[in-house]
PDB file of C-alpha atoms in Angstrom:
ATOM      1  CA  MET A  77      91.806  88.794 121.673  1.00 42.00           C
ATOM      2  CA  SER A  78      88.631  86.755 122.356  1.00 41.00           C
ATOM      3  CA  GLU A  79      85.564  88.896 122.911  1.00 44.00           C
ATOM      4  CA  GLN A  80      84.538  88.179 126.497  1.00 45.00           C
ATOM      5  CA  GLN A  81      83.015  91.578 127.151  1.00 47.00           C
ATOM      6  CA  PRO A  82      79.232  92.102 127.581  1.00 50.00           C
ATOM      7  CA  THR A  83      77.290  91.585 124.377  1.00 47.00           C
ATOM      8  CA  GLY A  84      73.859  93.132 124.812  1.00 49.00           C
ATOM      9  CA  PRO A  85      70.887  90.810 124.231  1.00 50.00           C
ATOM     10  CA  ASP A  86      71.829  87.325 125.393  1.00 44.00           C
ATOM     11  CA  VAL A  87      70.582  84.583 123.072  1.00 41.00           C
ATOM     12  CA  PRO A  88      70.980  81.092 124.601  1.00 41.00           C
ATOM     13  CA  ALA A  89      73.253  78.779 122.672  1.00 40.00           C
ATOM     14  CA  PRO A  90      71.436  75.772 121.163  1.00 40.00           C
ATOM     15  CA  THR A  91      71.930  72.350 122.707  1.00 40.00           C
ATOM     16  CA  GLY A  92      73.427  69.320 121.034  1.00 40.00           C
ATOM     17  CA  GLU A  93      75.752  69.513 118.046  1.00 40.00           C
ATOM     18  CA  THR A  94      76.566  73.127 117.231  1.00 40.00           C
ATOM     19  CA  ALA A  95      78.947  75.087 115.092  1.00 43.00           C
ATOM     20  CA  PRO A  96      82.245  76.009 116.773  1.00 43.00           C
ATOM     21  CA  ARG A  97      82.073  78.882 119.274  1.00 43.00           C
ATOM     22  CA  GLU A  98      84.465  81.308 120.883  1.00 42.00           C
ATOM     23  CA  GLY A  99      87.166  81.173 118.278  1.00 41.00           C
ATOM     24  CA  GLN A 100      87.247  77.367 117.951  1.00 44.00           C
ATOM     25  CA  ALA A 101      87.040  76.356 114.309  1.00 43.00           C
ATOM     26  CA  GLY A 102      86.469  72.703 115.215  1.00 43.00           C
ATOM     27  CA  PRO A 103      88.101  69.635 113.716  1.00 42.00           C
ATOM     28  CA  GLN A 104      88.208  71.231 110.250  1.00 41.00           C
ATOM     29  CA  ALA A 105      90.299  74.185 111.382  1.00 41.00           C
ATOM     30  CA  ASP A 106      93.466  73.042 109.575  1.00 46.00           C
ATOM     31  CA  VAL A 107      93.594  74.881 106.257  1.00 43.00           C
ATOM     32  CA  PRO A 108      95.007  72.707 103.487  1.00 43.00           C
ATOM     33  CA  ALA A 109      98.133  73.962 101.816  1.00 42.00           C
ATOM     34  CA  GLY A 110      97.631  75.717  98.528  1.00 41.00           C
ATOM     35  CA  LEU A 111      94.034  76.823  99.223  1.00 43.00           C
ATOM     36  CA  ASP A 112      93.758  80.378  97.901  1.00 47.00           C
ATOM     37  CA  ALA A 113      91.504  82.792  96.013  1.00 42.00           C
ATOM     38  CA  ALA A 114      92.275  81.007  92.771  1.00 41.00           C
ATOM     39  CA  SER A 115      90.331  77.908  93.840  1.00 43.00           C
ATOM     40  CA  THR A 116      87.430  77.293  91.456  1.00 50.00           C
ATOM     41  CA  GLU A 117      86.376  73.831  92.641  1.00 63.00           C
ATOM     42  CA  THR A 118      84.002  74.957  95.397  1.00 71.00           C
ATOM     43  CA  PRO A 119      80.380  76.058  94.870  1.00 83.00           C
ATOM     44  CA  PRO A 120      79.281  79.584  95.842  1.00 90.00           C
ATOM     45  CA  VAL A 121      78.523  80.144  99.521  1.00 93.00           C
ATOM     46  CA  GLU A 122      76.327  82.732 101.233  1.00 93.00           C
ATOM     47  CA  VAL A 123      78.633  84.516 103.693  1.00 96.00           C
ATOM     48  CA  VAL A 124      77.607  86.856 106.503  1.00 96.00           C
ATOM     49  CA  VAL A 125      80.339  88.785 108.308  1.00 96.00           C
ATOM     50  CA  VAL A 126      79.152  90.038 111.704  1.00 96.00           C
ATOM     51  CA  THR A 127      81.269  92.875 113.032  1.00 95.00           C
ATOM     52  CA  GLY A 128      80.837  96.111 114.949  1.00 94.00           C
ATOM     53  CA  LEU A 129      81.405  97.493 118.420  1.00 94.00           C
ATOM     54  CA  SER A 130      82.530  95.438 121.395  1.00 92.00           C
ATOM     55  CA  GLY A 131      79.634  95.000 123.793  1.00 92.00           C
ATOM     56  CA  ALA A 132      77.003  95.745 121.151  1.00 93.00           C
ATOM     57  CA  GLY A 133      75.949  92.118 120.710  1.00 92.00           C
ATOM     58  CA  LYS A 134      78.047  90.579 117.924  1.00 94.00           C
ATOM     59  CA  ASN A 135      78.253  87.209 119.662  1.00 92.00           C
ATOM     60  CA  SER A 136      74.523  87.275 120.380  1.00 92.00           C
ATOM     61  CA  ALA A 137      73.912  87.915 116.687  1.00 94.00           C
ATOM     62  CA  GLY A 138      76.199  84.996 115.864  1.00 94.00           C
ATOM     63  CA  ARG A 139      74.198  82.689 118.135  1.00 91.00           C
ATOM     64  CA  VAL A 140      70.972  83.735 116.417  1.00 89.00           C
ATOM     65  CA  LEU A 141      72.453  82.927 113.010  1.00 92.00           C
ATOM     66  CA  GLU A 142      73.651  79.599 114.381  1.00 90.00           C
ATOM     67  CA  ASP A 143      70.106  78.814 115.525  1.00 83.00           C
ATOM     68  CA  LEU A 144      68.900  79.679 112.020  1.00 84.00           C
ATOM     69  CA  GLY A 145      71.140  77.019 110.517  1.00 86.00           C
ATOM     70  CA  TRP A 146      74.217  79.026 109.564  1.00 92.00           C
ATOM     71  CA  TYR A 147      77.695  77.582 110.171  1.00 94.00           C
ATOM     72  CA  VAL A 148      79.199  80.152 112.555  1.00 95.00           C
ATOM     73  CA  VAL A 149      82.839  80.763 113.503  1.00 95.00           C
ATOM     74  CA  ASP A 150      83.849  83.353 116.115  1.00 93.00           C
ATOM     75  CA  ASN A 151      86.895  85.619 116.191  1.00 89.00           C
ATOM     76  CA  LEU A 152      88.038  84.762 112.671  1.00 90.00           C
ATOM     77  CA  PRO A 153      90.892  86.930 111.311  1.00 91.00           C
ATOM     78  CA  PRO A 154      89.969  88.542 107.965  1.00 92.00           C
ATOM     79  CA  ALA A 155      92.805  86.734 106.172  1.00 91.00           C
ATOM     80  CA  LEU A 156      91.224  83.362 107.015  1.00 93.00           C
ATOM     81  CA  LEU A 157      87.763  84.174 105.676  1.00 93.00           C
ATOM     82  CA  LEU A 158      88.255  82.759 102.172  1.00 94.00           C
ATOM     83  CA  PRO A 159      90.134  79.598 103.278  1.00 94.00           C
ATOM     84  CA  MET A 160      87.484  78.802 105.895  1.00 94.00           C
ATOM     85  CA  VAL A 161      84.588  79.469 103.514  1.00 94.00           C
ATOM     86  CA  GLU A 162      86.046  77.226 100.820  1.00 92.00           C
ATOM     87  CA  LEU A 163      86.964  74.548 103.330  1.00 92.00           C
ATOM     88  CA  GLY A 164      83.390  74.599 104.606  1.00 92.00           C
ATOM     89  CA  ALA A 165      81.999  74.507 101.067  1.00 90.00           C
ATOM     90  CA  ARG A 166      83.883  71.267 100.437  1.00 89.00           C
ATOM     91  CA  GLY A 167      82.019  69.871 103.424  1.00 88.00           C
ATOM     92  CA  ASP A 168      78.653  70.990 101.998  1.00 89.00           C
ATOM     93  CA  VAL A 169      78.411  74.249 103.999  1.00 92.00           C
ATOM     94  CA  ARG A 170      76.351  76.715 101.963  1.00 92.00           C
ATOM     95  CA  ARG A 171      75.613  79.340 104.616  1.00 93.00           C
ATOM     96  CA  PHE A 172      78.692  80.534 106.501  1.00 95.00           C
ATOM     97  CA  ALA A 173      78.830  83.307 109.114  1.00 95.00           C
ATOM     98  CA  ALA A 174      81.900  84.750 110.824  1.00 95.00           C
ATOM     99  CA  VAL A 175      82.017  87.036 113.857  1.00 95.00           C
ATOM    100  CA  VAL A 176      85.012  89.323 113.352  1.00 93.00           C
ATOM    101  CA  ASP A 177      86.507  91.591 116.051  1.00 88.00           C
ATOM    102  CA  VAL A 178      88.748  94.625 115.858  1.00 81.00           C
ATOM    103  CA  ARG A 179      92.357  93.451 116.093  1.00 70.00           C
ATOM    104  CA  SER A 180      94.497  96.151 114.494  1.00 67.00           C
ATOM    105  CA  ARG A 181      94.516  99.690 113.126  1.00 73.00           C
ATOM    106  CA  ALA A 182      94.199  98.205 109.652  1.00 81.00           C
ATOM    107  CA  PHE A 183      91.024  96.320 110.645  1.00 84.00           C
ATOM    108  CA  SER A 184      88.586  97.987 108.225  1.00 87.00           C
ATOM    109  CA  SER A 185      90.890  97.853 105.219  1.00 90.00           C
ATOM    110  CA  ASP A 186      91.875  94.227 105.936  1.00 92.00           C
ATOM    111  CA  LEU A 187      88.252  93.127 106.269  1.00 93.00           C
ATOM    112  CA  LEU A 188      87.120  95.029 103.168  1.00 93.00           C
ATOM    113  CA  GLU A 189      89.912  93.374 101.194  1.00 94.00           C
ATOM    114  CA  ALA A 190      88.898  89.935 102.484  1.00 94.00           C
ATOM    115  CA  ILE A 191      85.292  90.595 101.445  1.00 94.00           C
ATOM    116  CA  ARG A 192      86.418  91.731  97.991  1.00 94.00           C
ATOM    117  CA  VAL A 193      88.421  88.517  97.577  1.00 95.00           C
ATOM    118  CA  LEU A 194      85.387  86.462  98.640  1.00 94.00           C
ATOM    119  CA  ALA A 195      83.223  88.140  96.012  1.00 94.00           C
ATOM    120  CA  GLU A 196      85.870  87.671  93.317  1.00 94.00           C
ATOM    121  CA  ALA A 197      85.979  83.966  94.189  1.00 92.00           C
ATOM    122  CA  GLY A 198      82.269  83.714  93.387  1.00 93.00           C
ATOM    123  CA  HIS A 199      80.852  83.753  96.908  1.00 94.00           C
ATOM    124  CA  ARG A 200      78.091  86.080  98.159  1.00 92.00           C
ATOM    125  CA  PRO A 201      79.362  88.092 101.150  1.00 94.00           C
ATOM    126  CA  ARG A 202      77.246  90.455 103.238  1.00 94.00           C
ATOM    127  CA  VAL A 203      78.268  92.547 106.248  1.00 95.00           C
ATOM    128  CA  VAL A 204      76.183  93.062 109.399  1.00 96.00           C
ATOM    129  CA  TYR A 205      77.368  95.973 111.553  1.00 96.00           C
ATOM    130  CA  VAL A 206      76.220  95.657 115.179  1.00 96.00           C
ATOM    131  CA  HIS A 207      76.368  98.834 117.237  1.00 95.00           C
ATOM    132  CA  ALA A 208      74.772 100.700 120.141  1.00 94.00           C
ATOM    133  CA  ARG A 209      74.775 104.168 121.654  1.00 94.00           C
ATOM    134  CA  ASP A 210      77.762 105.148 123.795  1.00 94.00           C
ATOM    135  CA  GLU A 211      75.761 105.433 127.002  1.00 94.00           C
ATOM    136  CA  VAL A 212      74.279 101.963 126.470  1.00 94.00           C
ATOM    137  CA  LEU A 213      77.700 100.397 125.896  1.00 94.00           C
ATOM    138  CA  VAL A 214      79.113 102.108 128.995  1.00 94.00           C
ATOM    139  CA  ARG A 215      76.198 100.832 131.070  1.00 93.00           C
ATOM    140  CA  ARG A 216      76.695  97.267 129.802  1.00 92.00           C
ATOM    141  CA  TYR A 217      80.384  97.293 130.683  1.00 91.00           C
ATOM    142  CA  GLU A 218      79.763  98.788 134.110  1.00 89.00           C
ATOM    143  CA  SER A 219      76.996  96.309 134.915  1.00 88.00           C
ATOM    144  CA  ASN A 220      79.338  93.416 134.032  1.00 82.00           C
ATOM    145  CA  ARG A 221      82.370  95.026 135.711  1.00 83.00           C
ATOM    146  CA  ARG A 222      84.584  94.511 132.684  1.00 85.00           C
ATOM    147  CA  GLU A 223      87.044  96.729 130.866  1.00 86.00           C
ATOM    148  CA  HIS A 224      86.673  97.671 127.232  1.00 89.00           C
ATOM    149  CA  PRO A 225      89.403  95.868 125.235  1.00 86.00           C
ATOM    150  CA  LEU A 226      90.732  99.183 123.875  1.00 87.00           C
ATOM    151  CA  GLN A 227      90.432 101.445 126.919  1.00 87.00           C
ATOM    152  CA  GLY A 228      93.951 100.774 128.226  1.00 83.00           C
ATOM    153  CA  SER A 229      94.510 102.942 131.295  1.00 84.00           C
ATOM    154  CA  GLY A 230      91.702 105.312 130.276  1.00 88.00           C
ATOM    155  CA  ARG A 231      87.948 105.232 130.673  1.00 92.00           C
ATOM    156  CA  ILE A 232      85.468 102.850 129.077  1.00 91.00           C
ATOM    157  CA  LEU A 233      84.277 105.701 126.876  1.00 93.00           C
ATOM    158  CA  ASP A 234      87.841 106.208 125.621  1.00 92.00           C
ATOM    159  CA  GLY A 235      87.914 102.607 124.417  1.00 92.00           C
ATOM    160  CA  ILE A 236      84.527 102.962 122.716  1.00 94.00           C
ATOM    161  CA  THR A 237      85.657 106.131 120.936  1.00 94.00           C
ATOM    162  CA  ALA A 238      88.859 104.464 119.750  1.00 91.00           C
ATOM    163  CA  GLU A 239      86.963 101.443 118.472  1.00 92.00           C
ATOM    164  CA  ARG A 240      84.418 103.558 116.590  1.00 93.00           C
ATOM    165  CA  ALA A 241      87.299 105.130 114.680  1.00 92.00           C
ATOM    166  CA  LEU A 242      88.762 101.712 113.819  1.00 90.00           C
ATOM    167  CA  VAL A 243      85.481 100.283 112.491  1.00 91.00           C
ATOM    168  CA  ALA A 244      84.333 103.412 110.638  1.00 90.00           C
ATOM    169  CA  GLY A 245      85.485 102.116 107.263  1.00 90.00           C
ATOM    170  CA  ILE A 246      83.655  98.807 107.426  1.00 91.00           C
ATOM    171  CA  ALA A 247      80.579 100.427 109.003  1.00 91.00           C
ATOM    172  CA  GLY A 248      80.160 102.602 105.940  1.00 89.00           C
ATOM    173  CA  GLU A 249      80.151  99.542 103.669  1.00 90.00           C
ATOM    174  CA  ALA A 250      77.817  97.360 105.752  1.00 93.00           C
ATOM    175  CA  ASP A 251      74.707  95.851 104.165  1.00 92.00           C
ATOM    176  CA  LEU A 252      72.754  95.885 107.428  1.00 93.00           C
ATOM    177  CA  TRP A 253      73.130  98.027 110.550  1.00 94.00           C
ATOM    178  CA  VAL A 254      71.671  96.568 113.737  1.00 94.00           C
ATOM    179  CA  ASP A 255      71.381  99.038 116.620  1.00 94.00           C
ATOM    180  CA  THR A 256      70.902  96.947 119.772  1.00 94.00           C
ATOM    181  CA  SER A 257      70.536  99.944 122.110  1.00 93.00           C
ATOM    182  CA  ASP A 258      66.809  99.395 122.537  1.00 89.00           C
ATOM    183  CA  LEU A 259      66.455  95.776 121.390  1.00 88.00           C
ATOM    184  CA  ASN A 260      65.604  92.863 123.631  1.00 83.00           C
ATOM    185  CA  VAL A 261      66.545  89.310 122.754  1.00 79.00           C
ATOM    186  CA  HIS A 262      63.327  88.674 120.840  1.00 75.00           C
ATOM    187  CA  GLN A 263      63.645  91.844 118.769  1.00 83.00           C
ATOM    188  CA  LEU A 264      67.253  91.029 117.879  1.00 87.00           C
ATOM    189  CA  ARG A 265      66.208  87.570 116.770  1.00 82.00           C
ATOM    190  CA  ALA A 266      63.295  88.958 114.736  1.00 81.00           C
ATOM    191  CA  THR A 267      65.581  91.453 113.005  1.00 86.00           C
ATOM    192  CA  LEU A 268      68.042  88.772 111.922  1.00 87.00           C
ATOM    193  CA  GLU A 269      65.348  86.236 111.075  1.00 81.00           C
ATOM    194  CA  ASN A 270      63.711  88.802 108.817  1.00 79.00           C
ATOM    195  CA  ALA A 271      66.978  89.199 106.930  1.00 83.00           C
ATOM    196  CA  PHE A 272      68.561  85.738 106.966  1.00 82.00           C
ATOM    197  CA  ALA A 273      66.093  82.964 107.846  1.00 68.00           C
ATOM    198  CA  ARG A 274      64.802  82.378 104.314  1.00 57.00           C
ATOM    199  CA  GLU A 275      66.260  79.134 103.114  1.00 50.00           C
ATOM    200  CA  GLY A 276      67.487  79.236  99.547  1.00 45.00           C
ATOM    201  CA  ARG A 277      66.764  82.861  98.677  1.00 48.00           C
ATOM    202  CA  THR A 278      67.756  86.378  99.612  1.00 44.00           C
ATOM    203  CA  PRO A 279      64.837  88.669 100.520  1.00 48.00           C
ATOM    204  CA  PRO A 280      64.437  91.332  97.827  1.00 64.00           C
ATOM    205  CA  LEU A 281      64.044  94.165 100.326  1.00 83.00           C
ATOM    206  CA  THR A 282      63.268  94.370 104.027  1.00 89.00           C
ATOM    207  CA  ALA A 283      61.762  97.617 105.346  1.00 94.00           C
ATOM    208  CA  THR A 284      61.898  98.815 108.941  1.00 95.00           C
ATOM    209  CA  VAL A 285      59.623 101.750 109.767  1.00 98.00           C
ATOM    210  CA  LEU A 286      61.130 103.309 112.890  1.00 97.00           C
ATOM    211  CA  SER A 287      59.321 105.900 115.001  1.00 98.00           C
ATOM    212  CA  PHE A 288      61.474 108.245 117.074  1.00 98.00           C
ATOM    213  CA  GLY A 289      61.458 111.509 119.010  1.00 97.00           C
ATOM    214  CA  PHE A 290      63.433 114.418 117.577  1.00 97.00           C
ATOM    215  CA  LYS A 291      64.356 115.532 121.087  1.00 96.00           C
ATOM    216  CA  TYR A 292      66.308 112.276 121.493  1.00 96.00           C
ATOM    217  CA  GLY A 293      68.225 112.680 118.230  1.00 96.00           C
ATOM    218  CA  LEU A 294      67.994 111.301 114.712  1.00 96.00           C
ATOM    219  CA  PRO A 295      68.412 107.527 114.171  1.00 94.00           C
ATOM    220  CA  LEU A 296      71.917 106.904 112.841  1.00 89.00           C
ATOM    221  CA  ASP A 297      70.835 104.161 110.454  1.00 89.00           C
ATOM    222  CA  ALA A 298      67.902 105.954 108.798  1.00 95.00           C
ATOM    223  CA  ASP A 299      67.780 105.944 104.992  1.00 95.00           C
ATOM    224  CA  LEU A 300      64.752 108.249 104.836  1.00 97.00           C
ATOM    225  CA  VAL A 301      63.428 110.617 107.522  1.00 98.00           C
ATOM    226  CA  VAL A 302      59.809 111.797 107.747  1.00 97.00           C
ATOM    227  CA  ASP A 303      58.761 114.653 110.051  1.00 98.00           C
ATOM    228  CA  ALA A 304      55.269 114.120 111.482  1.00 98.00           C
ATOM    229  CA  ARG A 305      55.301 117.296 113.571  1.00 98.00           C
ATOM    230  CA  PHE A 306      53.056 119.079 111.057  1.00 98.00           C
ATOM    231  CA  LEU A 307      50.120 117.182 112.584  1.00 98.00           C
ATOM    232  CA  PRO A 308      48.375 118.353 115.792  1.00 97.00           C
ATOM    233  CA  ASN A 309      50.005 116.918 118.894  1.00 97.00           C
ATOM    234  CA  PRO A 310      47.814 114.600 121.016  1.00 97.00           C
ATOM    235  CA  HIS A 311      50.057 115.481 123.959  1.00 95.00           C
ATOM    236  CA  TRP A 312      47.998 118.627 124.475  1.00 96.00           C
ATOM    237  CA  LEU A 313      44.752 116.696 124.907  1.00 97.00           C
ATOM    238  CA  PRO A 314      44.532 115.424 128.513  1.00 96.00           C
ATOM    239  CA  GLU A 315      42.473 112.379 127.542  1.00 97.00           C
ATOM    240  CA  LEU A 316      45.085 111.293 124.944  1.00 96.00           C
ATOM    241  CA  ARG A 317      48.322 112.325 126.652  1.00 95.00           C
ATOM    242  CA  PRO A 318      48.893 109.102 128.645  1.00 96.00           C
ATOM    243  CA  HIS A 319      48.193 106.914 125.612  1.00 97.00           C
ATOM    244  CA  THR A 320      50.461 106.132 122.660  1.00 96.00           C
ATOM    245  CA  GLY A 321      50.118 105.966 118.895  1.00 96.00           C
ATOM    246  CA  GLN A 322      49.466 102.236 119.236  1.00 97.00           C
ATOM    247  CA  ASP A 323      46.228 102.899 121.118  1.00 96.00           C
ATOM    248  CA  PRO A 324      43.085 103.158 118.962  1.00 97.00           C
ATOM    249  CA  ASP A 325      42.007 106.561 120.301  1.00 97.00           C
ATOM    250  CA  VAL A 326      45.364 108.196 119.520  1.00 97.00           C
ATOM    251  CA  ARG A 327      45.707 106.380 116.197  1.00 97.00           C
ATOM    252  CA  ASP A 328      42.238 107.491 115.113  1.00 98.00           C
ATOM    253  CA  TYR A 329      42.949 111.062 116.195  1.00 98.00           C
ATOM    254  CA  VAL A 330      46.246 111.258 114.276  1.00 98.00           C
ATOM    255  CA  LEU A 331      45.106 109.454 111.136  1.00 98.00           C
ATOM    256  CA  GLY A 332      41.806 111.350 111.184  1.00 97.00           C
ATOM    257  CA  GLN A 333      43.476 114.734 110.703  1.00 97.00           C
ATOM    258  CA  SER A 334      42.641 116.305 107.347  1.00 97.00           C
ATOM    259  CA  ASP A 335      46.310 116.412 106.300  1.00 96.00           C
ATOM    260  CA  ALA A 336      47.183 112.885 107.426  1.00 97.00           C
ATOM    261  CA  GLY A 337      45.468 110.940 104.652  1.00 97.00           C
ATOM    262  CA  PRO A 338      46.844 112.977 101.720  1.00 97.00           C
ATOM    263  CA  PHE A 339      50.320 112.910 103.279  1.00 98.00           C
ATOM    264  CA  LEU A 340      50.276 109.133 103.732  1.00 98.00           C
ATOM    265  CA  ASP A 341      48.919 108.601 100.222  1.00 97.00           C
ATOM    266  CA  ARG A 342      51.540 110.787  98.552  1.00 97.00           C
ATOM    267  CA  TYR A 343      54.487 109.506 100.562  1.00 98.00           C
ATOM    268  CA  THR A 344      53.399 105.921  99.948  1.00 97.00           C
ATOM    269  CA  GLU A 345      53.526 106.708  96.224  1.00 97.00           C
ATOM    270  CA  VAL A 346      57.067 108.059  96.714  1.00 97.00           C
ATOM    271  CA  LEU A 347      58.055 104.792  98.400  1.00 97.00           C
ATOM    272  CA  ARG A 348      56.497 102.797  95.563  1.00 95.00           C
ATOM    273  CA  LEU A 349      58.692 104.773  93.182  1.00 95.00           C
ATOM    274  CA  LEU A 350      61.872 104.413  95.270  1.00 95.00           C
ATOM    275  CA  ILE A 351      61.704 100.761  96.304  1.00 92.00           C
ATOM    276  CA  PRO A 352      61.997  99.223  92.808  1.00 88.00           C
ATOM    277  CA  GLY A 353      65.039 101.444  92.212  1.00 87.00           C
ATOM    278  CA  TYR A 354      66.584 100.378  95.510  1.00 87.00           C
ATOM    279  CA  ARG A 355      66.060  96.749  94.506  1.00 80.00           C
ATOM    280  CA  ARG A 356      67.700  97.282  91.124  1.00 74.00           C
ATOM    281  CA  GLU A 357      70.716  98.791  92.883  1.00 72.00           C
ATOM    282  CA  GLY A 358      70.983  95.743  95.155  1.00 64.00           C
ATOM    283  CA  LYS A 359      69.747  97.415  98.344  1.00 78.00           C
ATOM    284  CA  ARG A 360      68.280  94.790 100.667  1.00 77.00           C
ATOM    285  CA  TYR A 361      67.382  96.823 103.756  1.00 87.00           C
ATOM    286  CA  LEU A 362      65.484 100.108 104.059  1.00 94.00           C
ATOM    287  CA  THR A 363      64.965 102.080 107.263  1.00 96.00           C
ATOM    288  CA  LEU A 364      62.231 104.721 107.092  1.00 98.00           C
ATOM    289  CA  ALA A 365      62.380 106.877 110.230  1.00 98.00           C
ATOM    290  CA  VAL A 366      59.249 108.783 111.256  1.00 98.00           C
ATOM    291  CA  GLY A 367      59.760 111.452 113.896  1.00 98.00           C
ATOM    292  CA  CYS A 368      57.664 113.645 116.143  1.00 98.00           C
ATOM    293  CA  THR A 369      58.622 115.585 119.254  1.00 97.00           C
ATOM    294  CA  GLY A 370      58.833 112.738 121.767  1.00 97.00           C
ATOM    295  CA  GLY A 371      58.273 109.606 119.702  1.00 97.00           C
ATOM    296  CA  LYS A 372      55.098 108.677 121.565  1.00 97.00           C
ATOM    297  CA  HIS A 373      51.999 109.701 119.611  1.00 98.00           C
ATOM    298  CA  ARG A 374      52.159 110.995 116.031  1.00 98.00           C
ATOM    299  CA  SER A 375      55.281 109.198 114.824  1.00 98.00           C
ATOM    300  CA  VAL A 376      54.096 105.880 116.287  1.00 98.00           C
ATOM    301  CA  ALA A 377      50.696 106.051 114.586  1.00 98.00           C
ATOM    302  CA  ILE A 378      52.186 107.150 111.251  1.00 98.00           C
ATOM    303  CA  ALA A 379      54.938 104.489 111.401  1.00 98.00           C
ATOM    304  CA  GLU A 380      52.394 101.734 112.059  1.00 98.00           C
ATOM    305  CA  GLU A 381      50.325 102.917 109.088  1.00 98.00           C
ATOM    306  CA  PHE A 382      53.330 103.072 106.754  1.00 98.00           C
ATOM    307  CA  ALA A 383      54.327  99.532 107.775  1.00 97.00           C
ATOM    308  CA  ARG A 384      50.773  98.313 107.136  1.00 96.00           C
ATOM    309  CA  ARG A 385      50.719  99.889 103.670  1.00 97.00           C
ATOM    310  CA  LEU A 386      54.127  98.509 102.722  1.00 96.00           C
ATOM    311  CA  ALA A 387      53.123  95.029 103.877  1.00 94.00           C
ATOM    312  CA  ALA A 388      49.954  95.311 101.781  1.00 94.00           C
ATOM    313  CA  ASP A 389      52.228  95.978  98.793  1.00 92.00           C
ATOM    314  CA  GLY A 390      54.014  92.681  99.432  1.00 90.00           C
ATOM    315  CA  ILE A 391      57.101  94.181 101.086  1.00 92.00           C
ATOM    316  CA  ASP A 392      58.640  92.623 104.205  1.00 90.00           C
ATOM    317  CA  ALA A 393      57.903  95.473 106.602  1.00 94.00           C
ATOM    318  CA  VAL A 394      58.003  95.819 110.379  1.00 94.00           C
ATOM    319  CA  ALA A 395      57.275  98.820 112.623  1.00 96.00           C
ATOM    320  CA  ARG A 396      59.622  99.537 115.526  1.00 96.00           C
ATOM    321  CA  HIS A 397      59.376 102.313 118.088  1.00 97.00           C
ATOM    322  CA  ARG A 398      62.724 103.526 119.369  1.00 95.00           C
ATOM    323  CA  ASP A 399      61.612 106.006 122.007  1.00 95.00           C
ATOM    324  CA  LEU A 400      58.279 104.597 123.130  1.00 93.00           C
ATOM    325  CA  GLY A 401      58.278 104.484 126.926  1.00 88.00           C
ATOM    326  CA  ARG A 402      61.086 107.014 127.430  1.00 87.00           C
ATOM    327  CA  GLU A 403      58.758 109.730 128.694  1.00 76.00           C
TER     328      GLU A 403
END
């Protein structure tokens, strides 16, 4: 089933010659007989498998990768991953991306097996899991007046719930989670560029420092969670309340607290201890979530400072603010 449902941030397709879109594998789509996992004649290929929830932005992510120079194929069944990768490699394709949709109850196990076979054949597969909050997905479907592909005679939310169950296995094995709930087109592009735009090398580790408000829930993709609520809340100061942790007066107030400096120093040392270990274990992406009550003042200032310190240590680091503007 071709994914024609809404896909979140809409990245324009590039003009001119492009990789095949919407399930069309182009003139090389015919797989030669006898091509299987035993083939050893093709060089290793970087492979990115983009999967996740319908309506979360998988196709938009595929278009971004296409703009970054990856050879992208949409709606590719898991069983065809290895044949298509090796066929592309014979045509000098070294960076191959596939957008893969849910097609059966065995989706996760089939895709995990296909990825295992790719790795055994000497290629370098990675999985990007694109998702969004339920209420965001429902709103996208309603605004586009489309049905969820799995809702049947039920509600849109029923289809989303069913799909989450089907993709749970592959989600747990993904190398990168991309939550598009609060991303615009530029932020989606920046996220993928940070991970995949480097020609000829894989970034050792990319860190996202994400501020959030505890009253809106914990970020699902957080690796580490820091609670900044031990610091005085600028919300209770009328002159600071309308401002955010990105404004100098709030930032200076938060970082000027007597406990802020020692906390930042000690936690930065913890990160300096953890990050080399993460690298040794092959971890490429780290999400450090910093929370306060509403995600407006303390967590924003602390997240910006953590990102600055990590960048000063030579780590690819970016600060994002999930709940800024919700109040």
